[in-house]
CSV table of C-alpha atoms in Angstrom, one decimal:
chain,number,residue,atom,x,y,z
A,1,MET,CA,27.5,-31.5,-7.3
A,2,ASP,CA,30.8,-31.8,-9.3
A,3,GLU,CA,30.3,-31.7,-12.9
A,4,PRO,CA,33.5,-32.6,-14.9
A,5,LEU,CA,33.6,-31.1,-18.5
A,6,ARG,CA,34.1,-33.5,-21.5
A,7,ASP,CA,33.3,-33.2,-24.9
A,8,ALA,CA,34.6,-32.3,-28.2
A,9,ARG,CA,33.9,-28.4,-27.9
A,10,THR,CA,36.7,-26.1,-26.8
A,11,LEU,CA,36.9,-25.7,-23.1
A,12,ALA,CA,36.1,-22.3,-22.9
A,13,VAL,CA,32.8,-22.6,-25.2
A,14,GLN,CA,32.0,-25.8,-23.1
A,15,LEU,CA,32.1,-24.0,-20.1
A,16,ARG,CA,30.3,-20.8,-21.2
A,17,ASP,CA,27.3,-23.1,-22.2
A,18,ARG,CA,27.3,-24.9,-19.0
A,19,LEU,CA,27.4,-21.6,-17.2
A,20,ALA,CA,24.4,-20.4,-19.2
A,21,ASP,CA,22.7,-23.5,-18.3
A,22,LEU,CA,23.5,-23.0,-14.7
A,23,ILE,CA,21.8,-19.6,-14.8
A,24,ARG,CA,18.6,-21.0,-16.3
A,25,SER,CA,18.5,-24.1,-14.3
A,26,GLU,CA,18.9,-22.3,-11.0
A,27,GLY,CA,16.3,-19.7,-12.0
A,28,LEU,CA,18.9,-16.7,-11.8
A,29,LYS,CA,17.0,-13.5,-12.5
A,30,PRO,CA,18.5,-10.0,-13.6
A,31,GLY,CA,20.6,-8.8,-10.9
A,32,ASP,CA,21.2,-12.0,-9.1
A,33,ARG,CA,24.9,-12.6,-8.4
A,34,LEU,CA,26.6,-15.6,-9.9
A,35,PRO,CA,28.4,-18.2,-7.4
A,36,THR,CA,32.0,-17.2,-6.8
A,37,GLU,CA,35.0,-18.2,-8.8
A,38,SER,CA,35.9,-20.9,-6.1
A,39,GLN,CA,32.4,-22.4,-6.2
A,40,LEU,CA,32.5,-22.7,-9.9
A,41,THR,CA,36.0,-23.9,-10.2
A,42,GLN,CA,35.1,-26.7,-7.6
A,43,ARG,CA,31.7,-27.5,-9.3
A,44,PHE,CA,33.1,-27.9,-12.9
A,45,ARG,CA,36.4,-29.1,-11.8
A,46,ILE,CA,38.1,-26.6,-13.9
A,47,SER,CA,40.9,-24.2,-13.7
A,48,ARG,CA,40.7,-20.6,-12.7
A,49,PRO,CA,42.1,-19.2,-16.2
A,50,ALA,CA,39.8,-21.5,-18.0
A,51,LEU,CA,36.8,-20.3,-16.0
A,52,ARG,CA,37.6,-16.6,-16.5
A,53,GLU,CA,37.8,-17.3,-20.1
A,54,ALA,CA,34.3,-18.8,-20.3
A,55,LEU,CA,33.1,-16.1,-18.0
A,56,LYS,CA,34.4,-13.4,-20.4
A,57,LEU,CA,32.7,-15.1,-23.3
A,58,LEU,CA,29.3,-14.7,-21.4
A,59,GLU,CA,30.2,-11.1,-20.8
A,60,GLN,CA,30.7,-10.5,-24.3
A,61,ASP,CA,27.4,-12.2,-24.9
A,62,GLY,CA,25.6,-9.7,-22.6
A,63,VAL,CA,24.4,-12.3,-20.3
A,64,ILE,CA,26.5,-11.2,-17.2
A,65,SER,CA,28.1,-8.1,-16.1
A,66,VAL,CA,31.1,-7.5,-13.7
A,67,THR,CA,30.9,-5.0,-10.8
A,68,HIS,CA,34.5,-4.8,-9.4
A,69,GLY,CA,34.5,-5.5,-5.9
A,70,LEU,CA,31.1,-7.2,-5.8
A,71,GLY,CA,31.2,-10.0,-8.4
A,72,ARG,CA,29.4,-10.9,-11.5
A,73,PHE,CA,25.7,-10.4,-12.1
A,74,VAL,CA,23.2,-11.6,-14.4
A,75,THR,CA,21.8,-9.0,-16.9
A,76,ALA,CA,18.4,-8.5,-18.5
A,77,SER,CA,19.9,-9.6,-21.6
A,78,SER,CA,19.8,-13.2,-20.2
A,79,ALA,CA,16.0,-13.5,-20.3
A,80,VAL,CA,16.4,-13.4,-24.1
A,81,GLN,CA,17.0,-16.9,-25.0
A,82,VAL,CA,18.1,-17.4,-28.4
A,83,ASP,CA,18.5,-21.1,-29.8
A,84,ARG,CA,21.3,-20.7,-32.0
A,85,PRO,CA,22.7,-17.1,-32.3
A,86,ILE,CA,24.3,-16.2,-35.3
A,87,THR,CA,27.0,-14.5,-33.3
A,88,MET,CA,28.2,-17.8,-32.0
A,89,PHE,CA,31.7,-18.6,-33.3
A,90,GLU,CA,32.1,-22.4,-33.5
A,91,SER,CA,33.4,-24.8,-36.2
A,92,VAL,CA,31.0,-25.9,-39.0
A,93,THR,CA,31.1,-29.4,-37.9
A,94,ASP,CA,29.9,-28.3,-34.3
A,95,MET,CA,27.2,-26.1,-35.9
A,96,SER,CA,26.1,-29.1,-38.3
A,97,ARG,CA,25.9,-31.3,-35.2
A,98,HIS,CA,23.7,-29.0,-33.2
A,99,TYR,CA,21.1,-29.2,-36.3
A,100,GLY,CA,21.2,-33.1,-36.1
A,101,TYR,CA,23.3,-33.6,-39.2
A,102,ASP,CA,26.2,-36.1,-39.1
A,103,THR,CA,28.1,-34.5,-41.8
A,104,ILE,CA,31.1,-35.8,-43.9
A,105,ASN,CA,33.8,-33.4,-45.7
A,106,LYS,CA,34.3,-34.0,-49.3
A,107,VAL,CA,37.4,-32.1,-50.4
A,108,LEU,CA,36.8,-30.8,-53.8
A,109,SER,CA,40.3,-29.0,-54.4
A,110,ILE,CA,43.4,-28.0,-52.6
A,111,ALA,CA,45.9,-25.5,-53.9
A,112,GLU,CA,48.7,-22.8,-53.1
A,113,GLU,CA,48.0,-19.6,-54.9
A,114,THR,CA,48.5,-16.0,-54.8
A,115,PRO,CA,45.2,-14.5,-53.3
A,116,GLU,CA,43.0,-12.1,-54.9
A,117,PRO,CA,43.5,-8.4,-53.4
A,118,VAL,CA,40.4,-8.7,-51.2
A,119,ILE,CA,41.8,-11.7,-49.5
A,120,GLN,CA,45.1,-10.3,-49.2
A,121,GLN,CA,43.6,-7.4,-47.5
A,122,GLN,CA,41.5,-9.5,-45.1
A,123,LEU,CA,44.5,-11.6,-44.3
A,124,ARG,CA,46.9,-8.7,-43.9
A,125,LEU,CA,49.3,-10.3,-46.2
A,126,ALA,CA,52.4,-8.6,-47.7
A,127,ASP,CA,52.8,-8.6,-51.5
A,128,GLY,CA,54.3,-11.9,-52.5
A,129,GLU,CA,52.7,-13.9,-49.7
A,130,ARG,CA,50.8,-17.0,-50.8
A,131,VAL,CA,47.7,-18.7,-49.4
A,132,ILE,CA,46.0,-22.2,-49.3
A,133,ARG,CA,42.8,-22.5,-51.0
A,134,LEU,CA,40.7,-25.4,-49.6
A,135,GLU,CA,37.4,-26.1,-51.3
A,136,ARG,CA,34.9,-28.5,-49.6
A,137,LEU,CA,31.4,-29.9,-49.5
A,138,ARG,CA,29.7,-31.0,-46.4
A,139,LEU,CA,27.1,-33.7,-46.9
A,140,HIS,CA,24.6,-35.6,-44.8
A,141,ASN,CA,23.3,-38.8,-46.2
A,142,ASP,CA,24.8,-37.8,-49.6
A,143,VAL,CA,22.8,-34.7,-49.4
A,144,PRO,CA,25.2,-31.4,-49.9
A,145,LEU,CA,24.4,-29.0,-47.2
A,146,ILE,CA,27.4,-26.7,-47.1
A,147,TYR,CA,29.8,-25.5,-49.7
A,148,SER,CA,32.8,-23.7,-48.4
A,149,LEU,CA,35.9,-21.9,-49.4
A,150,ASP,CA,38.7,-21.3,-47.1
A,151,TYR,CA,41.9,-19.5,-47.4
A,152,VAL,CA,44.7,-19.7,-45.0
A,153,PRO,CA,48.3,-18.0,-45.0
A,154,ARG,CA,50.6,-20.5,-46.4
A,155,SER,CA,53.1,-19.5,-43.9
A,156,LEU,CA,50.8,-20.9,-41.0
A,157,LEU,CA,50.8,-24.4,-42.1
A,158,PRO,CA,54.3,-25.7,-43.3
A,159,GLY,CA,54.8,-28.7,-45.1
A,160,ARG,CA,53.6,-30.4,-48.2
A,161,LEU,CA,50.0,-29.8,-49.0
A,162,PHE,CA,49.1,-33.5,-49.7
A,163,ASP,CA,50.6,-34.6,-46.6
A,164,ILE,CA,47.9,-32.8,-44.5
A,165,GLU,CA,44.6,-34.2,-43.8
A,166,TRP,CA,42.0,-31.7,-45.1
A,167,SER,CA,38.9,-33.5,-44.7
A,168,GLY,CA,38.8,-32.8,-40.7
A,169,SER,CA,38.3,-29.6,-38.9
A,170,LEU,CA,40.3,-26.8,-40.1
A,171,LEU,CA,40.0,-25.0,-36.6
A,172,ALA,CA,41.5,-28.2,-35.2
A,173,LEU,CA,44.3,-28.1,-37.8
A,174,LEU,CA,45.2,-24.5,-37.0
A,175,GLU,CA,44.9,-25.1,-33.2
A,176,LYS,CA,47.3,-28.0,-33.7
A,177,HIS,CA,49.9,-25.5,-35.3
A,178,ARG,CA,49.3,-22.9,-32.6
A,179,HIS,CA,47.2,-20.6,-34.5
A,180,GLN,CA,43.8,-21.6,-33.1
A,181,PRO,CA,40.8,-19.2,-34.3
A,182,ARG,CA,39.1,-17.5,-31.4
A,183,MET,CA,36.7,-15.0,-33.1
A,184,SER,CA,35.4,-13.6,-36.3
A,185,ALA,CA,34.5,-10.7,-38.1
A,186,ALA,CA,31.6,-11.6,-40.3
A,187,SER,CA,28.8,-10.6,-42.9
A,188,VAL,CA,25.6,-12.4,-43.7
A,189,SER,CA,23.7,-12.5,-47.0
A,190,ALA,CA,20.9,-14.4,-48.9
A,191,VAL,CA,22.5,-15.6,-52.2
A,192,THR,CA,22.4,-18.5,-54.5
A,193,LEU,CA,25.6,-20.3,-55.3
A,194,PRO,CA,27.6,-18.9,-58.3
A,195,ASP,CA,26.9,-20.8,-61.6
A,196,GLU,CA,30.4,-22.0,-62.1
A,197,ILE,CA,30.2,-23.8,-58.7
A,198,VAL,CA,26.9,-25.1,-59.4
A,199,GLN,CA,28.0,-26.6,-62.8
A,200,ARG,CA,31.3,-27.7,-61.7
A,201,ASN,CA,30.0,-29.6,-58.7
A,202,ASP,CA,26.6,-30.7,-60.0
A,203,LEU,CA,24.8,-28.6,-57.3
A,204,ARG,CA,21.8,-27.6,-59.4
A,205,ASP,CA,19.5,-28.6,-56.5
A,206,PHE,CA,21.2,-26.7,-53.8
A,207,GLY,CA,18.7,-23.8,-54.0
A,208,PRO,CA,18.8,-20.5,-52.0
A,209,ALA,CA,21.9,-20.2,-49.7
A,210,LEU,CA,22.9,-18.1,-46.7
A,211,LEU,CA,26.3,-16.9,-47.2
A,212,ILE,CA,28.5,-16.3,-44.3
A,213,THR,CA,31.8,-14.5,-45.2
A,214,GLU,CA,34.0,-14.2,-42.2
A,215,THR,CA,37.7,-13.5,-41.4
A,216,CYS,CA,39.0,-15.5,-38.3
A,217,PHE,CA,41.5,-14.3,-35.8
A,218,ASP,CA,43.8,-16.0,-33.2
A,219,ALA,CA,44.1,-14.8,-29.6
A,220,THR,CA,46.7,-12.2,-30.8
A,221,GLY,CA,44.3,-10.6,-33.2
A,222,THR,CA,46.2,-12.1,-36.2
A,223,PRO,CA,43.8,-13.1,-39.2
A,224,VAL,CA,44.3,-16.8,-39.8
A,225,VAL,CA,41.4,-17.8,-41.9
A,226,TYR,CA,39.3,-16.2,-44.5
A,227,ALA,CA,36.1,-18.1,-45.4
A,228,ALA,CA,33.0,-18.1,-47.8
A,229,VAL,CA,30.5,-20.5,-46.3
A,230,TYR,CA,27.2,-21.3,-48.1
A,231,HIS,CA,24.5,-23.0,-45.9
A,232,ARG,CA,21.9,-24.7,-47.8
A,233,GLY,CA,18.8,-22.4,-47.0
A,234,SER,CA,16.2,-25.3,-46.7
A,235,HIS,CA,18.3,-26.8,-43.9
A,236,PHE,CA,19.6,-24.1,-41.7
A,237,ALA,CA,18.3,-21.2,-39.8
A,238,PHE,CA,20.2,-18.8,-37.4
A,239,SER,CA,18.7,-16.4,-34.7
A,240,PHE,CA,19.7,-13.3,-33.0
A,241,ALA,CA,18.6,-11.1,-30.1
A,242,ARG,CA,17.9,-7.4,-30.8
A,243,ARG,CA,19.1,-5.1,-28.0
């Protein structure tokens, strides 16, 4: 049956998820071969390049493997089902929606500044280059769930800061300017919010947090965002497969 793809996620990520669903729904086991590219493009009404990008994501996730001349095959890792892998690269908005939260973004501050050395290093900036510093809260029913700091090279987003809508998706904004983040290198730690942030934003009830610090890269491998995102520990949990 034809299954056209339509939703807010990037096409490759959306199709990757549908392909993973296909593997499960059709009971494909480790060693089974996936349908051909021709069959999949017809089924999902999608272009071959988009399909190959999605298949590459599945390969990177270890769900399928490629044997040249024979096709793509389901791996043993496909049997390990992880509900929300921490390795999944997606926007904070998409992640929050998965947990059932309809969040709104509250912009706390926006500024252009000289980056600290660690940020300059992560974004591979030359001396004198500046960044945009974006500080936001994400709230669900007026409850703060996520506090985030994002740093973007100033050169990537030209124009006056206050002419830009900062309450929407930063990933979508960068995509609009042809700097779409595709992947990230991240670290995770259990922390509490820094006292200065707690006092300044009245976040005394935020509690323990899961901090994800990451540098996001575009398709060319150029860093486009350095972010520190604090997830309220009482509202979020992430999982992973151990291989």
